[in-house]
PDB file of C-alpha atoms in Angstrom:
ATOM      1  CA  MET A  14      40.399  47.296 162.647  1.00 45.00           C
ATOM      2  CA  SER A  15      42.788  49.784 161.071  1.00 48.00           C
ATOM      3  CA  SER A  16      41.337  49.221 157.598  1.00 47.00           C
ATOM      4  CA  PHE A  17      37.820  49.752 158.951  1.00 45.00           C
ATOM      5  CA  SER A  18      38.904  52.935 160.613  1.00 52.00           C
ATOM      6  CA  PHE A  19      40.546  54.123 157.390  1.00 50.00           C
ATOM      7  CA  GLU A  20      37.490  53.286 155.275  1.00 52.00           C
ATOM      8  CA  ASN A  21      35.186  54.945 157.774  1.00 66.00           C
ATOM      9  CA  ARG A  22      37.310  58.074 157.768  1.00 65.00           C
ATOM     10  CA  ALA A  23      37.390  58.134 153.978  1.00 65.00           C
ATOM     11  CA  GLY A  24      33.618  57.799 153.831  1.00 65.00           C
ATOM     12  CA  ILE A  25      33.125  60.654 156.253  1.00 67.00           C
ATOM     13  CA  ALA A  26      35.533  62.795 154.232  1.00 62.00           C
ATOM     14  CA  GLN A  27      33.484  62.143 151.097  1.00 67.00           C
ATOM     15  CA  ARG A  28      30.234  63.084 152.815  1.00 68.00           C
ATOM     16  CA  TYR A  29      31.643  66.246 154.410  1.00 65.00           C
ATOM     17  CA  PRO A  30      34.270  67.582 152.005  1.00 67.00           C
ATOM     18  CA  ASP A  31      34.156  71.119 153.407  1.00 64.00           C
ATOM     19  CA  VAL A  32      35.242  69.922 156.832  1.00 62.00           C
ATOM     20  CA  PHE A  33      38.200  67.896 155.555  1.00 63.00           C
ATOM     21  CA  ARG A  34      39.309  70.322 152.855  1.00 67.00           C
ATOM     22  CA  THR A  35      42.753  71.810 153.530  1.00 66.00           C
ATOM     23  CA  ASP A  36      42.493  75.516 154.243  1.00 67.00           C
ATOM     24  CA  TRP A  37      45.626  76.718 152.489  1.00 73.00           C
ATOM     25  CA  TRP A  38      44.713  80.365 153.092  1.00 78.00           C
ATOM     26  CA  GLN A  39      44.613  79.817 156.855  1.00 76.00           C
ATOM     27  CA  ARG A  40      47.906  77.930 156.770  1.00 79.00           C
ATOM     28  CA  GLY A  41      49.425  80.651 154.635  1.00 83.00           C
ATOM     29  CA  ARG A  42      48.393  83.345 157.111  1.00 85.00           C
ATOM     30  CA  ILE A  43      49.918  81.368 159.970  1.00 88.00           C
ATOM     31  CA  ALA A  44      53.145  80.911 158.000  1.00 88.00           C
ATOM     32  CA  ILE A  45      53.247  84.644 157.199  1.00 91.00           C
ATOM     33  CA  LEU A  46      52.669  85.506 160.864  1.00 91.00           C
ATOM     34  CA  VAL A  47      55.405  83.156 162.070  1.00 92.00           C
ATOM     35  CA  GLY A  48      57.814  84.319 159.370  1.00 90.00           C
ATOM     36  CA  GLY A  49      57.085  87.975 160.113  1.00 90.00           C
ATOM     37  CA  THR A  50      57.664  87.445 163.836  1.00 92.00           C
ATOM     38  CA  VAL A  51      60.982  85.695 163.230  1.00 92.00           C
ATOM     39  CA  GLY A  52      62.011  88.362 160.729  1.00 90.00           C
ATOM     40  CA  LEU A  53      61.126  91.143 163.166  1.00 90.00           C
ATOM     41  CA  PHE A  54      63.170  89.407 165.872  1.00 88.00           C
ATOM     42  CA  LEU A  55      66.205  89.113 163.596  1.00 86.00           C
ATOM     43  CA  PHE A  56      65.785  92.713 162.436  1.00 86.00           C
ATOM     44  CA  GLY A  57      65.769  93.872 166.071  1.00 83.00           C
ATOM     45  CA  ILE A  58      68.963  91.934 166.784  1.00 81.00           C
ATOM     46  CA  VAL A  59      70.710  93.504 163.781  1.00 82.00           C
ATOM     47  CA  GLN A  60      69.454  97.032 164.542  1.00 83.00           C
ATOM     48  CA  LEU A  61      70.448  96.885 168.215  1.00 79.00           C
ATOM     49  CA  ASP A  62      73.813  95.346 167.329  1.00 76.00           C
ATOM     50  CA  ILE A  63      73.539  92.757 170.107  1.00 76.00           C
ATOM     51  CA  PRO A  64      77.048  91.334 170.731  1.00 75.00           C
ATOM     52  CA  PHE A  65      76.357  87.607 171.005  1.00 73.00           C
ATOM     53  CA  ASN A  66      80.096  86.940 170.764  1.00 74.00           C
ATOM     54  CA  ARG A  67      80.435  88.365 174.267  1.00 75.00           C
ATOM     55  CA  LEU A  68      78.027  85.827 175.703  1.00 74.00           C
ATOM     56  CA  SER A  69      80.658  83.146 176.255  1.00 75.00           C
ATOM     57  CA  LEU A  70      82.976  85.631 177.964  1.00 78.00           C
ATOM     58  CA  GLY A  71      80.092  86.887 180.041  1.00 77.00           C
ATOM     59  CA  MET A  72      79.233  83.380 181.240  1.00 80.00           C
ATOM     60  CA  VAL A  73      82.827  82.907 182.360  1.00 81.00           C
ATOM     61  CA  ARG A  74      82.668  86.210 184.214  1.00 82.00           C
ATOM     62  CA  LEU A  75      79.363  85.177 185.775  1.00 81.00           C
ATOM     63  CA  GLY A  76      80.959  81.978 187.041  1.00 83.00           C
ATOM     64  CA  GLU A  77      83.693  84.045 188.686  1.00 81.00           C
ATOM     65  CA  PHE A  78      81.076  86.164 190.462  1.00 80.00           C
ATOM     66  CA  VAL A  79      79.289  83.039 191.681  1.00 83.00           C
ATOM     67  CA  GLN A  80      82.531  81.724 193.138  1.00 84.00           C
ATOM     68  CA  LEU A  81      83.088  85.004 194.949  1.00 81.00           C
ATOM     69  CA  MET A  82      79.546  84.884 196.375  1.00 81.00           C
ATOM     70  CA  LEU A  83      79.900  81.405 197.893  1.00 85.00           C
ATOM     71  CA  PRO A  84      79.363  80.645 200.668  1.00 86.00           C
ATOM     72  CA  PRO A  85      76.833  83.305 201.731  1.00 84.00           C
ATOM     73  CA  ASN A  86      78.155  85.129 204.782  1.00 83.00           C
ATOM     74  CA  PRO A  87      76.358  88.033 206.510  1.00 82.00           C
ATOM     75  CA  GLY A  88      79.450  88.958 208.516  1.00 78.00           C
ATOM     76  CA  SER A  89      78.218  89.257 212.114  1.00 81.00           C
ATOM     77  CA  TRP A  90      74.999  88.930 214.112  1.00 85.00           C
ATOM     78  CA  ALA A  91      74.772  92.709 214.330  1.00 85.00           C
ATOM     79  CA  GLU A  92      74.706  92.882 210.542  1.00 85.00           C
ATOM     80  CA  VAL A  93      72.129  90.095 210.403  1.00 86.00           C
ATOM     81  CA  LEU A  94      69.837  92.142 212.653  1.00 90.00           C
ATOM     82  CA  LYS A  95      70.451  95.194 210.469  1.00 88.00           C
ATOM     83  CA  TYR A  96      69.532  93.239 207.342  1.00 88.00           C
ATOM     84  CA  LEU A  97      66.390  91.821 208.983  1.00 90.00           C
ATOM     85  CA  HIS A  98      65.344  95.327 209.969  1.00 90.00           C
ATOM     86  CA  ALA A  99      65.894  96.490 206.382  1.00 89.00           C
ATOM     87  CA  LEU A 100      63.914  93.501 205.129  1.00 89.00           C
ATOM     88  CA  GLY A 101      61.065  94.461 207.456  1.00 90.00           C
ATOM     89  CA  GLU A 102      61.139  97.938 205.912  1.00 90.00           C
ATOM     90  CA  THR A 103      60.868  96.414 202.437  1.00 90.00           C
ATOM     91  CA  VAL A 104      57.855  94.296 203.390  1.00 91.00           C
ATOM     92  CA  SER A 105      56.278  97.317 205.093  1.00 91.00           C
ATOM     93  CA  ILE A 106      56.809  99.431 201.970  1.00 92.00           C
ATOM     94  CA  ALA A 107      55.125  96.769 199.849  1.00 91.00           C
ATOM     95  CA  PHE A 108      52.219  96.289 202.273  1.00 92.00           C
ATOM     96  CA  LEU A 109      51.474  99.958 202.952  1.00 93.00           C
ATOM     97  CA  GLY A 110      52.002 100.935 199.314  1.00 92.00           C
ATOM     98  CA  THR A 111      49.715  98.177 198.022  1.00 93.00           C
ATOM     99  CA  LEU A 112      47.025  98.902 200.598  1.00 94.00           C
ATOM    100  CA  GLY A 113      47.200 102.653 200.003  1.00 93.00           C
ATOM    101  CA  GLY A 114      47.023 102.250 196.250  1.00 93.00           C
ATOM    102  CA  ALA A 115      44.023  99.907 196.511  1.00 93.00           C
ATOM    103  CA  LEU A 116      42.093 102.188 198.874  1.00 93.00           C
ATOM    104  CA  LEU A 117      42.666 105.225 196.662  1.00 93.00           C
ATOM    105  CA  ALA A 118      41.899 103.333 193.445  1.00 92.00           C
ATOM    106  CA  LEU A 119      38.576 101.838 194.557  1.00 91.00           C
ATOM    107  CA  PRO A 120      36.458 105.026 194.429  1.00 90.00           C
ATOM    108  CA  VAL A 121      38.200 106.199 191.250  1.00 91.00           C
ATOM    109  CA  SER A 122      37.589 102.830 189.574  1.00 89.00           C
ATOM    110  CA  LEU A 123      33.851 103.351 190.073  1.00 88.00           C
ATOM    111  CA  LEU A 124      34.100 106.492 187.939  1.00 89.00           C
ATOM    112  CA  ALA A 125      35.754 104.469 185.162  1.00 87.00           C
ATOM    113  CA  ALA A 126      33.125 101.688 185.091  1.00 85.00           C
ATOM    114  CA  ARG A 127      30.384 102.109 182.503  1.00 84.00           C
ATOM    115  CA  ASN A 128      27.778 100.298 184.602  1.00 82.00           C
ATOM    116  CA  VAL A 129      28.331 102.806 187.436  1.00 80.00           C
ATOM    117  CA  VAL A 130      28.865 106.135 185.630  1.00 81.00           C
ATOM    118  CA  ALA A 131      26.873 106.740 182.469  1.00 79.00           C
ATOM    119  CA  ASN A 132      28.662 109.970 181.504  1.00 83.00           C
ATOM    120  CA  ARG A 133      31.202 109.071 178.809  1.00 86.00           C
ATOM    121  CA  ILE A 134      33.313 112.190 179.356  1.00 90.00           C
ATOM    122  CA  ILE A 135      33.863 111.387 183.040  1.00 87.00           C
ATOM    123  CA  ARG A 136      34.743 107.780 182.195  1.00 86.00           C
ATOM    124  CA  LEU A 137      37.122 108.864 179.425  1.00 89.00           C
ATOM    125  CA  LEU A 138      38.958 111.390 181.570  1.00 91.00           C
ATOM    126  CA  THR A 139      39.219 108.925 184.448  1.00 90.00           C
ATOM    127  CA  ARG A 140      40.551 106.136 182.253  1.00 89.00           C
ATOM    128  CA  ARG A 141      43.101 108.374 180.534  1.00 90.00           C
ATOM    129  CA  GLY A 142      44.249 109.683 183.897  1.00 90.00           C
ATOM    130  CA  LEU A 143      44.744 106.128 185.160  1.00 89.00           C
ATOM    131  CA  ASP A 144      46.626 105.274 181.955  1.00 88.00           C
ATOM    132  CA  THR A 145      48.933 108.242 182.485  1.00 90.00           C
ATOM    133  CA  ILE A 146      49.744 107.281 186.068  1.00 89.00           C
ATOM    134  CA  ARG A 147      50.149 103.618 185.162  1.00 86.00           C
ATOM    135  CA  GLY A 148      52.478 104.509 182.299  1.00 87.00           C
ATOM    136  CA  VAL A 149      55.167 105.686 184.735  1.00 88.00           C
ATOM    137  CA  ASP A 150      57.202 102.815 186.182  1.00 87.00           C
ATOM    138  CA  THR A 151      57.577 102.285 189.928  1.00 88.00           C
ATOM    139  CA  LEU A 152      61.293 103.026 189.719  1.00 88.00           C
ATOM    140  CA  ILE A 153      60.609 106.399 188.116  1.00 90.00           C
ATOM    141  CA  TRP A 154      58.064 107.202 190.816  1.00 91.00           C
ATOM    142  CA  ALA A 155      60.685 106.291 193.414  1.00 89.00           C
ATOM    143  CA  LEU A 156      63.201 108.685 191.867  1.00 89.00           C
ATOM    144  CA  ILE A 157      60.560 111.427 191.834  1.00 90.00           C
ATOM    145  CA  TRP A 158      59.519 110.926 195.456  1.00 91.00           C
ATOM    146  CA  VAL A 159      63.103 110.603 196.695  1.00 88.00           C
ATOM    147  CA  GLY A 160      63.684 114.049 195.236  1.00 88.00           C
ATOM    148  CA  VAL A 161      60.482 115.366 196.825  1.00 89.00           C
ATOM    149  CA  VAL A 162      60.480 113.877 200.362  1.00 88.00           C
ATOM    150  CA  GLY A 163      64.080 112.688 200.612  1.00 85.00           C
ATOM    151  CA  LEU A 164      65.644 109.282 201.159  1.00 83.00           C
ATOM    152  CA  GLY A 165      63.889 106.610 203.172  1.00 84.00           C
ATOM    153  CA  PRO A 166      60.918 104.212 203.233  1.00 88.00           C
ATOM    154  CA  PHE A 167      58.350 107.020 202.946  1.00 91.00           C
ATOM    155  CA  ALA A 168      59.472 107.710 199.389  1.00 89.00           C
ATOM    156  CA  GLY A 169      59.178 104.009 198.609  1.00 89.00           C
ATOM    157  CA  ILE A 170      55.642 103.824 199.996  1.00 92.00           C
ATOM    158  CA  LEU A 171      54.558 106.817 197.930  1.00 93.00           C
ATOM    159  CA  ALA A 172      56.143 105.311 194.810  1.00 91.00           C
ATOM    160  CA  VAL A 173      54.277 102.015 195.225  1.00 92.00           C
ATOM    161  CA  ILE A 174      51.021 103.863 195.943  1.00 93.00           C
ATOM    162  CA  CYS A 175      51.314 105.890 192.741  1.00 92.00           C
ATOM    163  CA  SER A 176      52.225 102.887 190.623  1.00 90.00           C
ATOM    164  CA  ASP A 177      49.484 100.662 192.048  1.00 91.00           C
ATOM    165  CA  PHE A 178      46.881 103.417 191.940  1.00 93.00           C
ATOM    166  CA  GLY A 179      46.852 103.386 188.147  1.00 90.00           C
ATOM    167  CA  THR A 180      46.993  99.603 187.887  1.00 91.00           C
ATOM    168  CA  PHE A 181      44.310  98.927 190.486  1.00 93.00           C
ATOM    169  CA  GLY A 182      42.074 101.587 188.970  1.00 91.00           C
ATOM    170  CA  LYS A 183      42.081  99.745 185.650  1.00 91.00           C
ATOM    171  CA  LEU A 184      41.733  96.241 187.132  1.00 91.00           C
ATOM    172  CA  PHE A 185      38.997  97.233 189.570  1.00 91.00           C
ATOM    173  CA  SER A 186      36.937  99.050 186.923  1.00 89.00           C
ATOM    174  CA  GLU A 187      37.128  96.051 184.578  1.00 89.00           C
ATOM    175  CA  ALA A 188      36.050  93.696 187.360  1.00 88.00           C
ATOM    176  CA  ILE A 189      33.106  95.968 188.213  1.00 87.00           C
ATOM    177  CA  GLU A 190      32.013  96.187 184.570  1.00 85.00           C
ATOM    178  CA  VAL A 191      31.721  92.401 184.176  1.00 85.00           C
ATOM    179  CA  ALA A 192      29.654  91.978 187.358  1.00 81.00           C
ATOM    180  CA  GLU A 193      26.164  90.520 187.054  1.00 82.00           C
ATOM    181  CA  LYS A 194      23.395  93.083 186.569  1.00 80.00           C
ATOM    182  CA  ASN A 195      20.628  91.141 188.303  1.00 79.00           C
ATOM    183  CA  PRO A 196      21.623  91.896 191.937  1.00 78.00           C
ATOM    184  CA  ALA A 197      21.889  95.628 191.197  1.00 75.00           C
ATOM    185  CA  GLU A 198      18.537  95.597 189.412  1.00 76.00           C
ATOM    186  CA  GLY A 199      17.031  93.729 192.358  1.00 81.00           C
ATOM    187  CA  VAL A 200      18.217  96.442 194.742  1.00 77.00           C
ATOM    188  CA  ARG A 201      16.648  99.127 192.539  1.00 79.00           C
ATOM    189  CA  SER A 202      13.372  97.233 192.203  1.00 79.00           C
ATOM    190  CA  SER A 203      13.089  97.056 195.980  1.00 79.00           C
ATOM    191  CA  GLY A 204      13.341 100.834 196.288  1.00 77.00           C
ATOM    192  CA  GLY A 205      17.082 101.460 196.422  1.00 76.00           C
ATOM    193  CA  ASN A 206      18.779 104.238 194.501  1.00 78.00           C
ATOM    194  CA  HIS A 207      21.824 104.033 192.220  1.00 76.00           C
ATOM    195  CA  LEU A 208      24.337 104.240 195.078  1.00 80.00           C
ATOM    196  CA  HIS A 209      22.516 101.450 196.906  1.00 78.00           C
ATOM    197  CA  SER A 210      22.669  99.251 193.807  1.00 79.00           C
ATOM    198  CA  VAL A 211      26.430  99.813 193.581  1.00 79.00           C
ATOM    199  CA  ARG A 212      27.023  99.240 197.281  1.00 79.00           C
ATOM    200  CA  PHE A 213      24.780  96.193 197.740  1.00 81.00           C
ATOM    201  CA  GLY A 214      24.504  94.835 194.201  1.00 79.00           C
ATOM    202  CA  LEU A 215      27.899  95.262 192.504  1.00 81.00           C
ATOM    203  CA  LEU A 216      30.596  95.541 195.173  1.00 82.00           C
ATOM    204  CA  PRO A 217      29.740  92.308 197.067  1.00 82.00           C
ATOM    205  CA  GLN A 218      30.175  90.411 193.789  1.00 83.00           C
ATOM    206  CA  VAL A 219      33.571  91.820 192.873  1.00 84.00           C
ATOM    207  CA  PHE A 220      35.077  92.211 196.343  1.00 86.00           C
ATOM    208  CA  PRO A 221      36.662  88.688 196.377  1.00 84.00           C
ATOM    209  CA  VAL A 222      38.218  89.393 192.970  1.00 85.00           C
ATOM    210  CA  LEU A 223      39.550  92.764 194.110  1.00 88.00           C
ATOM    211  CA  LEU A 224      41.004  91.258 197.268  1.00 87.00           C
ATOM    212  CA  SER A 225      42.667  88.497 195.253  1.00 85.00           C
ATOM    213  CA  GLN A 226      44.271  91.103 192.992  1.00 87.00           C
ATOM    214  CA  VAL A 227      45.507  93.101 195.982  1.00 90.00           C
ATOM    215  CA  LEU A 228      47.105  89.995 197.507  1.00 87.00           C
ATOM    216  CA  TYR A 229      48.873  89.199 194.252  1.00 86.00           C
ATOM    217  CA  TYR A 230      50.238  92.715 193.924  1.00 89.00           C
ATOM    218  CA  PHE A 231      51.432  92.671 197.528  1.00 89.00           C
ATOM    219  CA  GLU A 232      53.650  89.721 196.652  1.00 85.00           C
ATOM    220  CA  SER A 233      54.774  91.426 193.432  1.00 86.00           C
ATOM    221  CA  ASN A 234      55.449  94.726 195.174  1.00 88.00           C
ATOM    222  CA  THR A 235      57.754  93.015 197.643  1.00 87.00           C
ATOM    223  CA  ARG A 236      60.138  92.489 194.741  1.00 84.00           C
ATOM    224  CA  SER A 237      59.515  96.013 193.443  1.00 84.00           C
ATOM    225  CA  ALA A 238      60.248  97.476 196.884  1.00 86.00           C
ATOM    226  CA  THR A 239      63.624  95.754 196.782  1.00 86.00           C
ATOM    227  CA  ILE A 240      64.469  97.424 193.465  1.00 86.00           C
ATOM    228  CA  ILE A 241      63.344 100.906 194.442  1.00 86.00           C
ATOM    229  CA  GLY A 242      65.433 100.627 197.606  1.00 83.00           C
ATOM    230  CA  ILE A 243      68.518 100.689 195.401  1.00 83.00           C
ATOM    231  CA  VAL A 244      67.720 104.270 194.345  1.00 81.00           C
ATOM    232  CA  GLY A 245      67.404 105.414 197.965  1.00 78.00           C
ATOM    233  CA  ALA A 246      63.865 104.459 198.937  1.00 79.00           C
ATOM    234  CA  GLY A 247      65.039 102.426 201.924  1.00 78.00           C
ATOM    235  CA  GLY A 248      64.700  98.750 202.728  1.00 82.00           C
ATOM    236  CA  ILE A 249      66.848  95.772 201.846  1.00 87.00           C
ATOM    237  CA  GLY A 250      67.563  97.167 198.366  1.00 85.00           C
ATOM    238  CA  LEU A 251      69.626  99.968 199.866  1.00 85.00           C
ATOM    239  CA  GLN A 252      71.721  97.450 201.814  1.00 86.00           C
ATOM    240  CA  LEU A 253      72.124  95.344 198.687  1.00 87.00           C
ATOM    241  CA  ALA A 254      73.355  98.329 196.662  1.00 85.00           C
ATOM    242  CA  GLU A 255      75.858  99.264 199.365  1.00 86.00           C
ATOM    243  CA  GLN A 256      77.335  95.741 199.540  1.00 87.00           C
ATOM    244  CA  ILE A 257      77.647  95.564 195.756  1.00 85.00           C
ATOM    245  CA  ARG A 258      79.383  98.934 195.767  1.00 86.00           C
ATOM    246  CA  VAL A 259      82.043  97.740 198.241  1.00 86.00           C
ATOM    247  CA  LEU A 260      82.375  94.325 196.478  1.00 83.00           C
ATOM    248  CA  GLU A 261      81.245  92.280 199.497  1.00 86.00           C
ATOM    249  CA  TRP A 262      79.958  89.442 197.334  1.00 88.00           C
ATOM    250  CA  GLN A 263      79.362  86.946 200.159  1.00 87.00           C
ATOM    251  CA  LYS A 264      77.114  89.466 201.887  1.00 88.00           C
ATOM    252  CA  VAL A 265      75.417  90.117 198.560  1.00 88.00           C
ATOM    253  CA  SER A 266      74.595  86.437 198.177  1.00 89.00           C
ATOM    254  CA  PHE A 267      73.239  86.338 201.743  1.00 90.00           C
ATOM    255  CA  LEU A 268      70.959  89.298 201.012  1.00 90.00           C
ATOM    256  CA  ILE A 269      69.770  87.726 197.756  1.00 89.00           C
ATOM    257  CA  LEU A 270      69.020  84.481 199.583  1.00 91.00           C
ATOM    258  CA  LEU A 271      67.141  86.414 202.267  1.00 89.00           C
ATOM    259  CA  ILE A 272      65.062  88.197 199.630  1.00 88.00           C
ATOM    260  CA  LEU A 273      64.277  84.941 197.826  1.00 89.00           C
ATOM    261  CA  VAL A 274      63.093  83.254 201.012  1.00 90.00           C
ATOM    262  CA  THR A 275      60.917  86.232 201.931  1.00 88.00           C
ATOM    263  CA  VAL A 276      59.341  86.581 198.480  1.00 85.00           C
ATOM    264  CA  SER A 277      58.712  82.829 198.276  1.00 87.00           C
ATOM    265  CA  SER A 278      57.065  82.827 201.706  1.00 88.00           C
ATOM    266  CA  ILE A 279      54.832  85.770 200.846  1.00 85.00           C
ATOM    267  CA  ASP A 280      53.995  84.183 197.493  1.00 83.00           C
ATOM    268  CA  TRP A 281      52.996  80.920 199.195  1.00 86.00           C
ATOM    269  CA  ILE A 282      50.863  82.654 201.833  1.00 85.00           C
ATOM    270  CA  SER A 283      49.151  85.023 199.389  1.00 80.00           C
ATOM    271  CA  GLY A 284      48.546  82.123 196.987  1.00 78.00           C
ATOM    272  CA  LYS A 285      46.798  80.150 199.715  1.00 81.00           C
ATOM    273  CA  LEU A 286      44.666  83.168 200.597  1.00 80.00           C
ATOM    274  CA  ARG A 287      43.791  83.840 196.954  1.00 73.00           C
ATOM    275  CA  PHE A 288      42.678  80.260 196.351  1.00 76.00           C
ATOM    276  CA  ALA A 289      40.690  80.310 199.588  1.00 76.00           C
ATOM    277  CA  ILE A 290      38.936  83.514 198.521  1.00 69.00           C
ATOM    278  CA  ILE A 291      38.227  82.211 195.021  1.00 65.00           C
ATOM    279  CA  GLY A 292      37.027  78.893 196.448  1.00 62.00           C
ATOM    280  CA  LYS A 293      34.587  80.587 198.815  1.00 55.00           C
ATOM    281  CA  ARG A 294      33.324  82.766 195.963  1.00 53.00           C
ATOM    282  CA  THR A 295      32.780  79.691 193.767  1.00 47.00           C
ATOM    283  CA  VAL A 296      30.927  77.846 196.519  1.00 42.00           C
ATOM    284  CA  ALA A 297      28.772  80.894 197.223  1.00 47.00           C
TER     285      ALA A 297
END
């Protein structure tokens, strides 16, 4: 059986030499790409002077921190209630910021979609504006809004809105551009104008995709809201920064555990909703 297979393979190779010929140029390009990537990585390590000799000492220090953090201990029930209230603020920041960013980005994303707006100048200016807003990280937006409106959850909500506005604008416009043309053309052929074709031909197609993206970013922004709380935007991040500052490591571990449970729960729920939305869209 093996000899037959070998002879058969040899016969096929003789009949189709171009298929079985070794492409040394393609292999060489792959080798150059891999070698260049490894060389660039090593060059970055040398240029940044990364102290790998400190890694072993750092791991020992990390083990000491872990020992100080165990077992997690919130302190008292009053502090537990305070942490839960701060956690509720974090989730609220993520929810309101994500929802606000999505609502503001939807009409702007229509201006950036080529199958909605034919004017290239309007599309170009809209896309570059979204790129500019998206290029600023959420943490930077939080620092800006803390300086503008002061400390508290309101600054965090505004920071998430600004960050998500640029991201949603890009994602929404790309989803609208790849929508099927037939429903929109059907609306026009039945007497509808351009706005009718967008409202009844394009948006119903992409709405499940947009909602799925919003749910994903709500889960992601829950983590971001924790980080921006450290710079004064309220929520559980502010409590975490305070406990680290006073070296209350057992409380720190309790807060980290609380954040992990919350993010995992939101991730599980939003994942179920996303798959349900995608499943209904596939069936439809």
